[in-house]
Short mmCIF file of C-alpha atoms and ligand atoms in Angstrom, two decimals:
data_model
loop_
_atom_site.label_atom_id
_atom_site.label_comp_id
_atom_site.label_asym_id
_atom_site.label_seq_id
_atom_site.Cartn_x
_atom_site.Cartn_y
_atom_site.Cartn_z
CA MET A 1067 45.07 -25.89 13.49
CA LYS A 1068 42.95 -23.23 15.24
CA ILE A 1069 43.57 -20.74 12.45
CA PHE A 1070 42.66 -23.37 9.90
CA LEU A 1071 39.35 -23.98 11.68
CA ILE A 1072 38.59 -20.27 11.85
CA ILE A 1073 39.28 -19.86 8.13
CA LEU A 1074 37.08 -22.88 7.35
CA PHE A 1075 34.30 -21.44 9.47
CA ILE A 1076 34.51 -18.07 7.64
CA LEU A 1077 34.49 -19.85 4.29
CA CYS A 1078 31.46 -21.84 5.33
CA LEU A 1079 29.66 -18.70 6.45
CA ASN A 1080 30.50 -16.99 3.13
CA SER A 1081 29.33 -19.87 1.05
CA ALA A 1082 26.12 -20.10 3.09
CA ALA A 1083 25.58 -16.41 2.41
CA GLN A 1084 26.25 -16.97 -1.30
CA ASN A 1085 23.49 -19.58 -1.50
CA LYS A 1086 20.94 -17.36 0.14
CA PRO A 1087 18.20 -16.01 -2.12
CA ASN A 1088 18.10 -12.41 -3.06
CA ILE A 1089 14.92 -10.54 -2.22
CA ILE A 1090 13.38 -7.68 -4.14
CA PHE A 1091 10.62 -6.09 -2.19
CA ILE A 1092 8.53 -4.10 -4.65
CA PHE A 1093 6.19 -1.74 -2.90
CA THR A 1094 3.64 0.81 -4.03
CA ASP A 1095 1.70 3.53 -2.30
CA ASP A 1096 -2.12 3.15 -2.12
CA HIS A 1097 -2.50 0.22 -4.54
CA ALA A 1098 -6.01 -1.22 -4.44
CA GLN A 1099 -6.32 -4.93 -5.21
CA ARG A 1100 -8.89 -4.07 -7.89
CA ALA A 1101 -6.13 -2.31 -9.82
CA ILE A 1102 -4.26 -5.55 -10.44
CA SER A 1103 -5.69 -7.84 -13.10
CA ALA A 1104 -4.60 -10.99 -11.22
CA TYR A 1105 -7.14 -10.06 -8.53
CA PRO A 1106 -10.91 -10.51 -9.00
CA ASP A 1107 -13.14 -7.67 -10.34
CA SER A 1108 -10.12 -5.78 -11.63
CA LEU A 1109 -10.56 -2.59 -13.59
CA ASN A 1110 -7.33 -2.66 -15.60
CA LYS A 1111 -4.65 -4.87 -17.10
CA THR A 1112 -1.34 -5.33 -15.33
CA PRO A 1113 0.44 -7.96 -17.40
CA ASN A 1114 3.76 -7.67 -15.56
CA ILE A 1115 2.38 -7.82 -12.00
CA ASP A 1116 0.25 -10.71 -13.23
CA ARG A 1117 3.52 -12.53 -14.16
CA LEU A 1118 4.14 -12.74 -10.42
CA ALA A 1119 0.82 -14.47 -9.98
CA GLN A 1120 1.55 -16.81 -12.90
CA GLU A 1121 4.93 -17.75 -11.52
CA GLY A 1122 4.24 -17.41 -7.83
CA MET A 1123 1.53 -17.18 -5.13
CA LEU A 1124 -1.26 -14.67 -4.93
CA PHE A 1125 -2.61 -13.97 -1.44
CA GLN A 1126 -6.39 -13.54 -1.68
CA ASN A 1127 -6.89 -12.41 1.85
CA SER A 1128 -4.06 -10.05 2.52
CA PHE A 1129 -4.59 -7.12 4.94
CA VAL A 1130 -2.88 -4.39 6.88
CA THR A 1131 -2.97 -3.66 10.61
CA ASN A 1132 -3.41 0.09 10.30
CA SER A 1133 -4.37 1.45 6.87
CA ILE A 1134 -2.07 4.44 6.54
CA CYS A 1135 1.29 4.99 4.98
CA GLY A 1136 3.99 5.55 7.60
CA PRO A 1137 2.48 3.18 10.21
CA SER A 1138 2.16 0.39 7.65
CA ARG A 1139 5.83 0.80 6.67
CA ALA A 1140 6.86 0.80 10.33
CA VAL A 1141 4.95 -2.47 10.88
CA ILE A 1142 6.64 -4.01 7.92
CA LEU A 1143 10.15 -3.06 9.05
CA THR A 1144 9.70 -4.09 12.69
CA GLY A 1145 7.20 -7.01 12.50
CA LYS A 1146 5.32 -5.27 15.27
CA HIS A 1147 1.95 -3.51 15.62
CA SER A 1148 1.90 0.31 15.68
CA HIS A 1149 1.55 0.51 19.42
CA MET A 1150 4.67 -1.60 19.87
CA ASN A 1151 6.93 0.10 17.31
CA GLY A 1152 5.71 3.54 18.37
CA PHE A 1153 4.69 4.81 14.92
CA ARG A 1154 0.90 5.08 15.15
CA LYS A 1155 0.25 8.09 12.88
CA ASN A 1156 1.83 9.68 9.82
CA ASP A 1157 2.86 12.61 12.06
CA ASP A 1158 4.97 10.38 14.29
CA LYS A 1159 8.70 9.99 13.87
CA PHE A 1160 10.08 6.49 13.46
CA ASP A 1161 12.55 5.33 16.12
CA GLY A 1162 15.19 3.95 13.72
CA GLY A 1163 17.29 2.64 16.63
CA GLN A 1164 14.92 -0.28 17.18
CA ARG A 1165 15.45 -3.66 15.59
CA ASN A 1166 14.16 -4.12 12.09
CA PHE A 1167 14.39 -6.95 9.58
CA PRO A 1168 16.91 -5.23 7.24
CA LYS A 1169 19.38 -4.94 10.14
CA LEU A 1170 19.01 -8.67 10.85
CA LEU A 1171 19.54 -9.45 7.16
CA GLN A 1172 22.65 -7.29 7.15
CA ALA A 1173 24.04 -9.17 10.13
CA ALA A 1174 23.49 -12.42 8.18
CA GLY A 1175 25.66 -11.13 5.27
CA TYR A 1176 23.09 -9.43 3.09
CA GLN A 1177 23.57 -6.20 1.25
CA THR A 1178 20.46 -4.11 1.88
CA ALA A 1179 19.00 -1.04 0.18
CA ILE A 1180 15.93 1.13 0.16
CA ILE A 1181 15.08 3.20 -2.90
CA GLY A 1182 12.05 5.43 -3.23
CA LYS A 1183 9.34 6.48 -0.81
CA TRP A 1184 10.22 6.08 2.81
CA HIS A 1185 7.98 8.51 4.73
CA LEU A 1186 9.14 7.68 8.25
CA LYS A 1187 10.85 11.05 8.97
CA SER A 1188 14.00 9.70 10.62
CA ASN A 1189 16.84 8.52 8.33
CA PRO A 1190 16.73 4.84 7.31
CA GLN A 1191 18.75 2.45 9.50
CA GLY A 1192 19.72 -1.10 8.55
CA PHE A 1193 20.55 -0.27 4.94
CA ASN A 1194 23.91 -0.30 3.21
CA HIS A 1195 22.40 2.12 0.73
CA TRP A 1196 19.42 4.41 0.99
CA ASP A 1197 18.19 6.90 -1.62
CA ILE A 1198 14.74 8.12 -0.68
CA LEU A 1199 12.08 10.63 -1.66
CA PRO A 1200 11.65 13.48 0.80
CA GLY A 1201 8.21 13.12 2.52
CA GLN A 1202 5.57 12.21 -0.01
CA GLY A 1203 7.94 12.79 -2.97
CA HIS A 1204 7.18 14.33 -6.33
CA TYR A 1205 6.02 12.75 -9.54
CA TYR A 1206 8.03 14.83 -12.00
CA ASN A 1207 11.78 15.59 -11.81
CA PRO A 1208 11.81 14.37 -8.19
CA ASP A 1209 14.16 15.32 -5.37
CA PHE A 1210 15.90 12.52 -3.50
CA ILE A 1211 17.79 12.37 -0.19
CA ASN A 1212 20.71 10.03 0.42
CA ALA A 1213 23.43 9.93 3.06
CA GLN A 1214 25.13 12.88 1.40
CA GLY A 1215 22.06 15.12 1.32
CA LYS A 1216 19.32 16.28 -1.07
CA TYR A 1217 19.62 16.38 -4.84
CA ASN A 1218 17.41 16.42 -7.89
CA GLU A 1219 16.78 13.87 -10.59
CA LYS A 1220 15.14 14.38 -14.01
CA GLY A 1221 12.32 12.21 -15.25
CA TYR A 1222 9.19 10.50 -14.02
CA VAL A 1223 9.46 9.16 -10.52
CA SER A 1224 8.52 5.52 -11.18
CA ASP A 1225 11.11 5.31 -13.95
CA VAL A 1226 13.81 7.00 -11.85
CA ILE A 1227 13.22 4.61 -8.92
CA THR A 1228 13.35 1.61 -11.27
CA ASP A 1229 16.63 2.84 -12.89
CA LYS A 1230 18.18 3.34 -9.52
CA THR A 1231 17.14 -0.07 -8.30
CA ILE A 1232 18.55 -1.86 -11.33
CA ASN A 1233 21.78 0.08 -11.08
CA TRP A 1234 22.17 -0.75 -7.44
CA ILE A 1235 21.50 -4.46 -8.01
CA GLU A 1236 23.96 -4.51 -10.89
CA ALA A 1237 26.66 -3.09 -8.61
CA ASN A 1238 25.84 -5.40 -5.68
CA LYS A 1239 24.84 -8.68 -7.22
CA GLU A 1240 27.89 -10.62 -6.12
CA LYS A 1241 26.62 -10.93 -2.54
CA PRO A 1242 23.08 -11.81 -1.49
CA PHE A 1243 20.95 -8.67 -1.43
CA MET A 1244 17.60 -7.36 -0.27
CA VAL A 1245 16.32 -4.22 -1.87
CA MET A 1246 13.13 -2.37 -1.09
CA MET A 1247 11.98 -0.62 -4.25
CA GLN A 1248 9.26 1.65 -2.96
CA HIS A 1249 7.20 3.58 -5.48
CA LYS A 1250 5.40 6.85 -4.97
CA ALA A 1251 2.65 5.85 -7.47
CA PRO A 1252 -0.26 5.62 -7.39
CA HIS A 1253 -0.55 8.12 -4.50
CA ARG A 1254 -2.73 11.23 -4.67
CA GLU A 1255 -2.70 13.38 -6.83
CA TRP A 1256 -2.37 10.56 -9.36
CA MET A 1257 -0.04 12.29 -11.80
CA PRO A 1258 0.69 9.92 -14.69
CA ASN A 1259 3.77 9.56 -16.85
CA LEU A 1260 3.36 11.89 -19.86
CA LYS A 1261 3.21 9.00 -22.26
CA TYR A 1262 0.06 7.72 -20.59
CA LEU A 1263 -1.91 10.99 -20.40
CA ASN A 1264 -4.32 9.87 -23.09
CA LYS A 1265 -4.58 6.20 -22.18
CA TYR A 1266 -8.21 5.24 -21.34
CA ASP A 1267 -9.58 8.41 -23.00
CA ASP A 1268 -12.12 6.31 -24.88
CA VAL A 1269 -12.96 4.01 -21.98
CA THR A 1270 -15.84 4.39 -19.53
CA PHE A 1271 -15.03 2.45 -16.38
CA PRO A 1272 -17.81 0.72 -14.49
CA GLU A 1273 -18.89 2.59 -11.40
CA PRO A 1274 -18.94 0.76 -8.06
CA THR A 1275 -22.53 -0.16 -7.09
CA ASN A 1276 -22.16 1.96 -3.93
CA LEU A 1277 -20.72 5.12 -5.52
CA PHE A 1278 -23.76 6.97 -4.17
CA ASP A 1279 -23.80 5.29 -0.73
CA ASP A 1280 -26.05 7.10 1.71
CA TYR A 1281 -24.43 5.39 4.75
CA GLU A 1282 -27.78 4.18 6.08
CA THR A 1283 -27.20 1.76 9.02
CA ARG A 1284 -23.63 3.09 9.39
CA GLY A 1285 -22.46 5.37 12.18
CA LYS A 1286 -20.98 8.86 12.50
CA ALA A 1287 -17.58 7.90 11.16
CA ALA A 1288 -18.76 6.99 7.67
CA ARG A 1289 -20.98 10.06 7.52
CA LYS A 1290 -18.46 12.53 8.80
CA GLN A 1291 -15.38 11.49 6.84
CA ASP A 1292 -13.78 13.98 4.53
CA MET A 1293 -12.60 11.70 1.78
CA ASN A 1294 -15.41 11.63 -0.73
CA ILE A 1295 -15.38 12.24 -4.41
CA ASP A 1296 -18.35 14.57 -4.16
CA LYS A 1297 -17.04 17.18 -1.67
CA THR A 1298 -13.43 16.44 -0.83
CA MET A 1299 -11.91 15.67 -4.22
CA ARG A 1300 -10.74 18.89 -5.84
CA LEU A 1301 -11.42 19.69 -9.47
CA THR A 1302 -8.09 21.48 -9.66
CA GLY A 1303 -5.30 19.66 -7.81
CA ASP A 1304 -6.88 16.21 -7.87
CA LEU A 1305 -8.64 16.24 -11.18
CA LYS A 1306 -6.40 18.61 -13.11
CA VAL A 1307 -8.97 21.14 -14.32
CA TRP A 1308 -6.42 23.85 -13.72
CA GLU A 1309 -8.55 26.26 -15.74
CA LEU A 1310 -10.60 26.58 -12.53
CA ASP A 1311 -7.62 27.54 -10.41
CA THR A 1312 -7.44 31.30 -10.07
CA LYS A 1313 -4.80 31.38 -7.35
CA LYS A 1314 -2.15 29.10 -8.87
CA GLY A 1315 -1.76 27.92 -5.29
CA HIS A 1316 0.79 25.61 -3.68
CA LEU A 1317 -0.55 22.51 -5.38
CA TRP A 1318 0.22 24.00 -8.73
CA LYS A 1319 3.85 24.52 -7.70
CA TYR A 1320 3.98 21.12 -5.95
CA ASN A 1321 3.39 18.93 -8.93
CA ILE A 1322 2.49 20.60 -12.18
CA GLY A 1323 4.98 23.34 -11.43
CA ARG A 1324 7.85 20.82 -11.41
CA MET A 1325 7.52 20.08 -15.13
CA SER A 1326 9.84 21.60 -17.71
CA ALA A 1327 8.24 23.89 -20.31
CA GLY A 1328 8.42 21.05 -22.83
CA GLU A 1329 6.74 18.60 -20.42
CA LYS A 1330 4.03 21.11 -19.54
CA LYS A 1331 3.29 21.54 -23.24
CA ILE A 1332 2.66 17.79 -23.59
CA TRP A 1333 0.49 17.92 -20.47
CA ASP A 1334 -1.63 20.80 -21.74
CA ALA A 1335 -2.03 19.20 -25.14
CA ALA A 1336 -3.52 16.16 -23.41
CA TYR A 1337 -5.67 17.76 -20.73
CA SER A 1338 -6.84 21.11 -22.24
CA PRO A 1339 -9.19 19.63 -24.81
CA LYS A 1340 -10.62 17.20 -22.23
CA ASN A 1341 -11.08 20.00 -19.71
CA LYS A 1342 -12.74 22.23 -22.23
CA LYS A 1343 -15.31 19.51 -22.99
CA PHE A 1344 -15.94 19.12 -19.28
CA LEU A 1345 -16.32 22.86 -18.63
CA ASP A 1346 -18.65 23.31 -21.59
CA ALA A 1347 -20.88 20.52 -20.30
CA LYS A 1348 -21.56 22.39 -17.00
CA LEU A 1349 -22.28 19.18 -15.09
CA THR A 1350 -23.97 19.20 -11.71
CA ASP A 1351 -25.06 16.75 -8.98
CA LYS A 1352 -24.71 13.10 -9.79
CA GLU A 1353 -23.41 13.77 -13.30
CA LEU A 1354 -20.59 15.78 -11.86
CA ILE A 1355 -19.69 13.03 -9.43
CA ARG A 1356 -19.77 10.52 -12.27
CA TRP A 1357 -17.41 12.67 -14.30
CA LYS A 1358 -15.07 13.11 -11.29
CA TYR A 1359 -15.02 9.36 -10.75
CA GLN A 1360 -14.03 8.74 -14.37
CA ARG A 1361 -11.26 11.37 -14.39
CA TYR A 1362 -9.97 10.09 -11.04
CA ILE A 1363 -9.95 6.43 -11.94
CA LYS A 1364 -8.25 7.02 -15.29
CA ASP A 1365 -5.39 9.05 -13.72
CA TYR A 1366 -5.03 6.46 -10.94
CA LEU A 1367 -4.83 3.61 -13.41
CA ARG A 1368 -2.39 5.53 -15.65
CA CYS A 1369 -0.08 5.75 -12.60
CA ILE A 1370 -0.45 1.97 -12.13
CA ASP A 1371 0.60 1.48 -15.73
CA SER A 1372 4.00 2.90 -14.84
CA VAL A 1373 4.24 0.68 -11.81
CA ASP A 1374 3.45 -2.36 -13.94
CA GLU A 1375 6.11 -1.32 -16.41
CA SER A 1376 8.57 -1.05 -13.58
CA VAL A 1377 7.82 -4.59 -12.48
CA GLY A 1378 8.32 -5.79 -16.07
CA ARG A 1379 11.68 -4.03 -16.26
CA ILE A 1380 12.82 -5.65 -12.99
CA LEU A 1381 11.73 -9.15 -14.13
CA ASP A 1382 13.36 -8.72 -17.56
CA TYR A 1383 16.57 -7.46 -15.97
CA LEU A 1384 16.71 -10.48 -13.66
CA GLN A 1385 16.34 -12.83 -16.62
CA GLU A 1386 19.06 -11.11 -18.60
CA SER A 1387 21.46 -10.94 -15.75
CA LYS A 1388 20.78 -14.59 -14.77
CA LEU A 1389 19.65 -13.65 -11.32
CA ALA A 1390 16.03 -14.73 -11.78
CA ASP A 1391 16.46 -18.27 -10.42
CA ASN A 1392 17.80 -17.10 -7.08
CA THR A 1393 15.72 -13.97 -6.55
CA ILE A 1394 12.45 -13.75 -4.67
CA ILE A 1395 10.05 -11.06 -5.77
CA TYR A 1396 7.75 -9.82 -3.06
CA TYR A 1397 5.04 -7.44 -4.26
CA GLY A 1398 2.91 -5.33 -1.90
CA SER A 1399 1.52 -1.94 -1.05
CA ASP A 1400 1.24 0.06 2.15
CA GLN A 1401 -2.52 -0.40 2.11
CA GLY A 1402 -5.51 -0.56 -0.25
CA PHE A 1403 -7.52 2.36 -1.55
CA TYR A 1404 -11.11 3.31 -2.31
CA LEU A 1405 -11.77 3.46 -5.99
CA GLY A 1406 -15.18 5.12 -5.59
CA GLU A 1407 -16.60 2.48 -3.23
CA HIS A 1408 -18.89 4.20 -0.69
CA GLY A 1409 -18.31 7.33 -2.80
CA TRP A 1410 -14.73 7.61 -1.51
CA PHE A 1411 -11.03 7.83 -2.29
CA ASP A 1412 -8.22 7.49 0.27
CA LYS A 1413 -7.96 4.69 2.91
CA ARG A 1414 -7.82 4.66 6.80
CA PHE A 1415 -11.07 2.78 7.41
CA MET A 1416 -11.17 -0.84 8.43
CA TYR A 1417 -13.66 -1.50 5.63
CA GLU A 1418 -12.50 -3.96 3.02
CA GLU A 1419 -11.10 -1.81 0.23
CA SER A 1420 -8.53 -0.11 2.41
CA MET A 1421 -7.79 -2.86 4.91
CA ARG A 1422 -7.03 -5.20 2.00
CA THR A 1423 -3.70 -4.82 0.27
CA PRO A 1424 -2.14 -6.69 -2.68
CA LEU A 1425 0.35 -9.46 -1.90
CA LEU A 1426 2.09 -11.59 -4.54
CA ILE A 1427 5.25 -13.58 -3.95
CA LYS A 1428 7.38 -15.35 -6.50
CA TRP A 1429 9.98 -17.62 -4.95
CA PRO A 1430 11.73 -19.65 -7.65
CA GLY A 1431 11.88 -23.34 -6.81
CA ILE A 1432 9.32 -22.94 -3.93
CA THR A 1433 6.09 -21.26 -5.09
CA LYS A 1434 4.07 -23.28 -7.64
CA PRO A 1435 2.97 -21.41 -10.75
CA GLY A 1436 -0.43 -19.88 -10.32
CA ALA A 1437 -0.68 -20.78 -6.64
CA THR A 1438 -3.21 -18.94 -4.49
CA CYS A 1439 -3.61 -18.73 -0.69
CA SER A 1440 -6.85 -17.76 1.08
CA LYS A 1441 -5.48 -17.64 4.62
CA LEU A 1442 -5.72 -14.35 6.60
CA VAL A 1443 -2.32 -12.70 6.32
CA GLN A 1444 -1.17 -9.19 7.29
CA ASN A 1445 1.69 -6.78 6.69
CA LEU A 1446 2.71 -7.72 10.27
CA ASP A 1447 3.97 -11.03 8.83
CA TYR A 1448 6.42 -9.66 6.24
CA ALA A 1449 9.46 -9.20 8.46
CA GLN A 1450 9.36 -12.75 9.77
CA THR A 1451 8.69 -14.06 6.27
CA MET A 1452 11.70 -12.38 4.73
CA LEU A 1453 13.90 -13.42 7.64
CA GLU A 1454 12.88 -17.06 7.23
CA MET A 1455 13.41 -16.84 3.46
CA ALA A 1456 16.98 -15.78 4.23
CA GLY A 1457 17.45 -18.50 6.84
CA VAL A 1458 17.61 -16.01 9.74
CA SER A 1459 15.66 -16.76 12.87
CA ALA A 1460 13.23 -14.02 13.91
CA PRO A 1461 13.34 -12.41 17.34
CA SER A 1462 10.62 -13.71 19.67
CA ASP A 1463 9.13 -10.22 20.15
CA MET A 1464 8.05 -9.88 16.55
CA GLN A 1465 4.29 -10.25 16.46
CA GLY A 1466 3.47 -11.74 13.01
CA LYS A 1467 3.79 -15.18 11.49
CA SER A 1468 6.19 -16.20 8.76
CA LEU A 1469 4.34 -16.91 5.51
CA VAL A 1470 6.94 -19.40 4.41
CA PRO A 1471 4.91 -22.48 5.33
CA LEU A 1472 2.02 -21.04 3.26
CA LEU A 1473 4.33 -20.37 0.35
CA LYS A 1474 5.50 -23.98 0.63
CA GLU A 1475 1.86 -25.10 0.74
CA GLU A 1476 2.47 -27.07 3.98
CA ASN A 1477 -1.03 -26.40 5.25
CA PRO A 1478 0.11 -25.14 8.64
CA ALA A 1479 -2.29 -24.36 11.56
CA TRP A 1480 -3.17 -20.72 10.97
CA ARG A 1481 -4.81 -17.76 12.72
CA GLU A 1482 -8.56 -17.31 12.61
CA SER A 1483 -8.72 -13.55 13.04
CA LEU A 1484 -6.83 -10.28 12.51
CA TYR A 1485 -6.49 -7.21 14.64
CA TYR A 1486 -6.81 -3.76 13.18
CA HIS A 1487 -6.17 -0.35 14.81
CA TYR A 1488 -6.32 3.08 13.21
CA TYR A 1489 -5.13 5.91 15.41
CA GLU A 1490 -5.37 9.15 13.49
CA GLY A 1491 -8.73 10.70 14.37
CA GLU A 1492 -11.23 13.27 13.18
CA HIS A 1493 -8.76 16.09 13.55
CA SER A 1494 -6.38 14.49 11.03
CA TRP A 1495 -6.45 14.48 7.22
CA HIS A 1496 -9.72 13.18 5.89
CA LYS A 1497 -11.40 13.23 9.33
CA VAL A 1498 -11.78 9.51 9.85
CA ALA A 1499 -12.61 8.62 13.42
CA ALA A 1500 -10.10 6.42 15.23
CA HIS A 1501 -11.22 2.79 15.55
CA TYR A 1502 -10.12 -0.78 16.12
CA GLY A 1503 -11.61 -4.14 15.47
CA ILE A 1504 -11.42 -7.75 14.52
CA ARG A 1505 -11.83 -9.45 11.16
CA THR A 1506 -12.43 -13.16 10.87
CA GLU A 1507 -12.93 -15.04 7.61
CA ARG A 1508 -16.64 -14.17 7.64
CA TYR A 1509 -17.24 -11.26 10.06
CA LYS A 1510 -15.90 -7.87 10.92
CA LEU A 1511 -16.60 -6.06 14.20
CA ILE A 1512 -15.44 -2.45 14.46
CA HIS A 1513 -15.42 -0.14 17.46
CA PHE A 1514 -15.34 3.58 16.76
CA HIS A 1515 -14.37 4.19 20.37
CA THR A 1516 -14.40 8.00 20.38
CA HIS A 1517 -18.13 7.81 19.51
CA ASP A 1518 -18.58 4.53 21.30
CA GLU A 1519 -20.22 3.17 18.18
CA TRP A 1520 -19.93 -0.45 17.03
CA GLU A 1521 -20.44 -1.82 13.60
CA LEU A 1522 -20.77 -5.49 12.55
CA TYR A 1523 -20.60 -6.86 9.00
CA ASP A 1524 -21.40 -10.29 7.72
CA LEU A 1525 -18.98 -10.34 4.80
CA GLN A 1526 -20.47 -13.47 3.27
CA ASN A 1527 -23.96 -11.93 2.90
CA ASP A 1528 -22.73 -8.37 2.54
CA PRO A 1529 -19.27 -8.20 0.92
CA ASN A 1530 -19.61 -4.48 0.24
CA GLU A 1531 -20.34 -3.65 3.91
CA MET A 1532 -23.51 -1.79 3.23
CA SER A 1533 -25.47 -3.17 6.09
CA ASN A 1534 -24.31 -2.83 9.71
CA VAL A 1535 -26.00 -5.62 11.61
CA TYR A 1536 -24.69 -4.73 15.10
CA GLN A 1537 -28.18 -4.03 16.38
CA ASN A 1538 -29.72 -7.10 14.77
CA PRO A 1539 -30.71 -9.50 17.59
CA GLU A 1540 -29.89 -12.51 15.39
CA TYR A 1541 -26.23 -11.59 15.66
CA LYS A 1542 -26.23 -10.97 19.43
CA GLU A 1543 -24.47 -14.14 20.48
CA LEU A 1544 -21.97 -13.91 17.67
CA THR A 1545 -21.21 -10.29 18.61
CA GLU A 1546 -20.48 -11.24 22.18
CA ASN A 1547 -18.19 -13.95 21.04
CA LEU A 1548 -16.37 -11.59 18.65
CA LYS A 1549 -15.95 -9.04 21.44
CA LYS A 1550 -14.28 -11.75 23.54
CA GLN A 1551 -12.00 -12.69 20.67
CA LEU A 1552 -11.19 -9.05 20.12
CA LYS A 1553 -10.15 -8.72 23.79
CA ASN A 1554 -7.97 -11.79 23.52
CA LEU A 1555 -6.28 -10.42 20.45
CA GLN A 1556 -5.60 -7.09 22.28
CA LYS A 1557 -4.19 -9.03 25.12
CA SER A 1558 -1.94 -11.21 22.97
CA TYR A 1559 -0.63 -8.19 21.09
CA GLN A 1560 -0.21 -6.21 24.33
CA VAL A 1561 -2.50 -3.38 23.37
CA LYS A 1562 -2.82 -0.97 26.25
CA GLY A 1563 -5.30 1.89 26.02
CA GLN A 1564 -6.60 3.22 22.72
C1 SGN B 433 -1.56 13.59 1.75
C2 SGN B 433 -2.81 13.57 0.90
C3 SGN B 433 -3.90 12.81 1.62
C4 SGN B 433 -3.39 11.48 2.10
C5 SGN B 433 -2.17 11.68 2.99
C6 SGN B 433 -1.60 10.44 3.59
N1 SGN B 433 -3.25 14.85 0.56
O1 SGN B 433 -1.78 14.42 2.84
O2 SGN B 433 -4.99 12.61 0.74
O3 SGN B 433 -4.41 10.77 2.81
O4 SGN B 433 -1.18 12.31 2.18
O5 SGN B 433 -1.23 9.54 2.54
S1 SGN B 433 -2.61 15.70 -0.70
O6 SGN B 433 -3.52 16.79 -0.93
O7 SGN B 433 -1.31 16.09 -0.26
O8 SGN B 433 -2.58 14.81 -1.79
S2 SGN B 433 -0.14 8.50 2.90
O9 SGN B 433 -0.13 7.53 1.84
O10 SGN B 433 1.12 9.14 2.98
O11 SGN B 433 -0.58 7.94 4.19
CA1 CA B 434 -0.21 5.04 1.30
#
């Protein structure tokens, strides 16, 4: 009798696991919301990512806690802010021994995998299968690392990651699975798939209205950053005018140098004539910045084209293999990115373009087609969301909120503000001063504590954050109130020190 009950129990567990939804977490690196056509003011067309919006929910107010790669990924895995999971800066090493949501899914009977960019230094834990890019990874003929060691693959990185993901799902589809397919694209230096090198050649993209921002009313941080198109962005490595590179330095070897002779020929055929035209024009000042912006944005969007194609391949594969009805697609990025706003590229700041990040979730049978959600959500919420999707209860020390009630449109009581904290400082890449702050639906208060400078934005009147109203007496009472709320958030998230 006892044995019979045990067998029955195991059978029940197994069948419960069988009914659990699969989860495909599709993730990109530095994907601005404006580079997805389902979001407002978009620059490009992403028909496949848009399918997720048509069939699922688009989060209009989706943000990160710390707008930088490794820290964002650590927040997602642990469901904890950077100061709690210990990974505050890209230079840190992730403590893989701590609890993460893939480990909990594994314990609940899921097969788990991570394929693509990882960027947390220590080896992945909590995954039945891992196959990752070393560090930032390469665009062409990329190296990978798995449990057996380092090896090389031929092809364009977004295609290779997609192939690997489909192959892994195909071999593991009998049990519920959760796979994190994490693209390198569209990370700097925005190296497109060879087939897209001439896409957008005849297009002139609109410039952001604040491409020539003079940072009036803003503090030292905005003035002293080193992430602007004018001075920081290189004509060689970033913008591919290799004719200007006399040294054939490390960047040459890093990306262009990885192409085969045949690939390089295709590259040169595309870029040489465009570069010649540019060099002949001898542009200076604003005209040069305008040209740089166009070259930058085109290469960035060409990289997105491969990401979009990858999403399309995954969705088609799920249809063909009859997995679509029981598979959740979760689409996000490690943060947003500046596409020329404030004259910038890169991320890090708490300003909108980099604190925002895309989030689209298609959950068959749950999300209504074309649904949108305007609540304030953060990457801190993803771990608890995926656990609840899988019917696994989240540990009480996770610091986010499951998005499941939002996905079910249950109109739950929700948070009114978000906490943000960027730790890398002026001595790190791009020289952005460390800061922290609070964002409510309408306002954003930022403290650049190393300069003891505060900035306040009224996002309703000033969505582009061009006017810091911290000194404006009309906002005095509001500011005091926001400072109190900020303190409360720090207390509730157990922030100690800066
Ligand atoms: C590299 C890039 C930076 C970028 C960081 C962090 N420089 O260092 O522009 O901010 O990565 O990016 S590059 O010359 O190597 O392209 S992150 O996405 O990994 O955080
Ligand atoms: Ca990134």
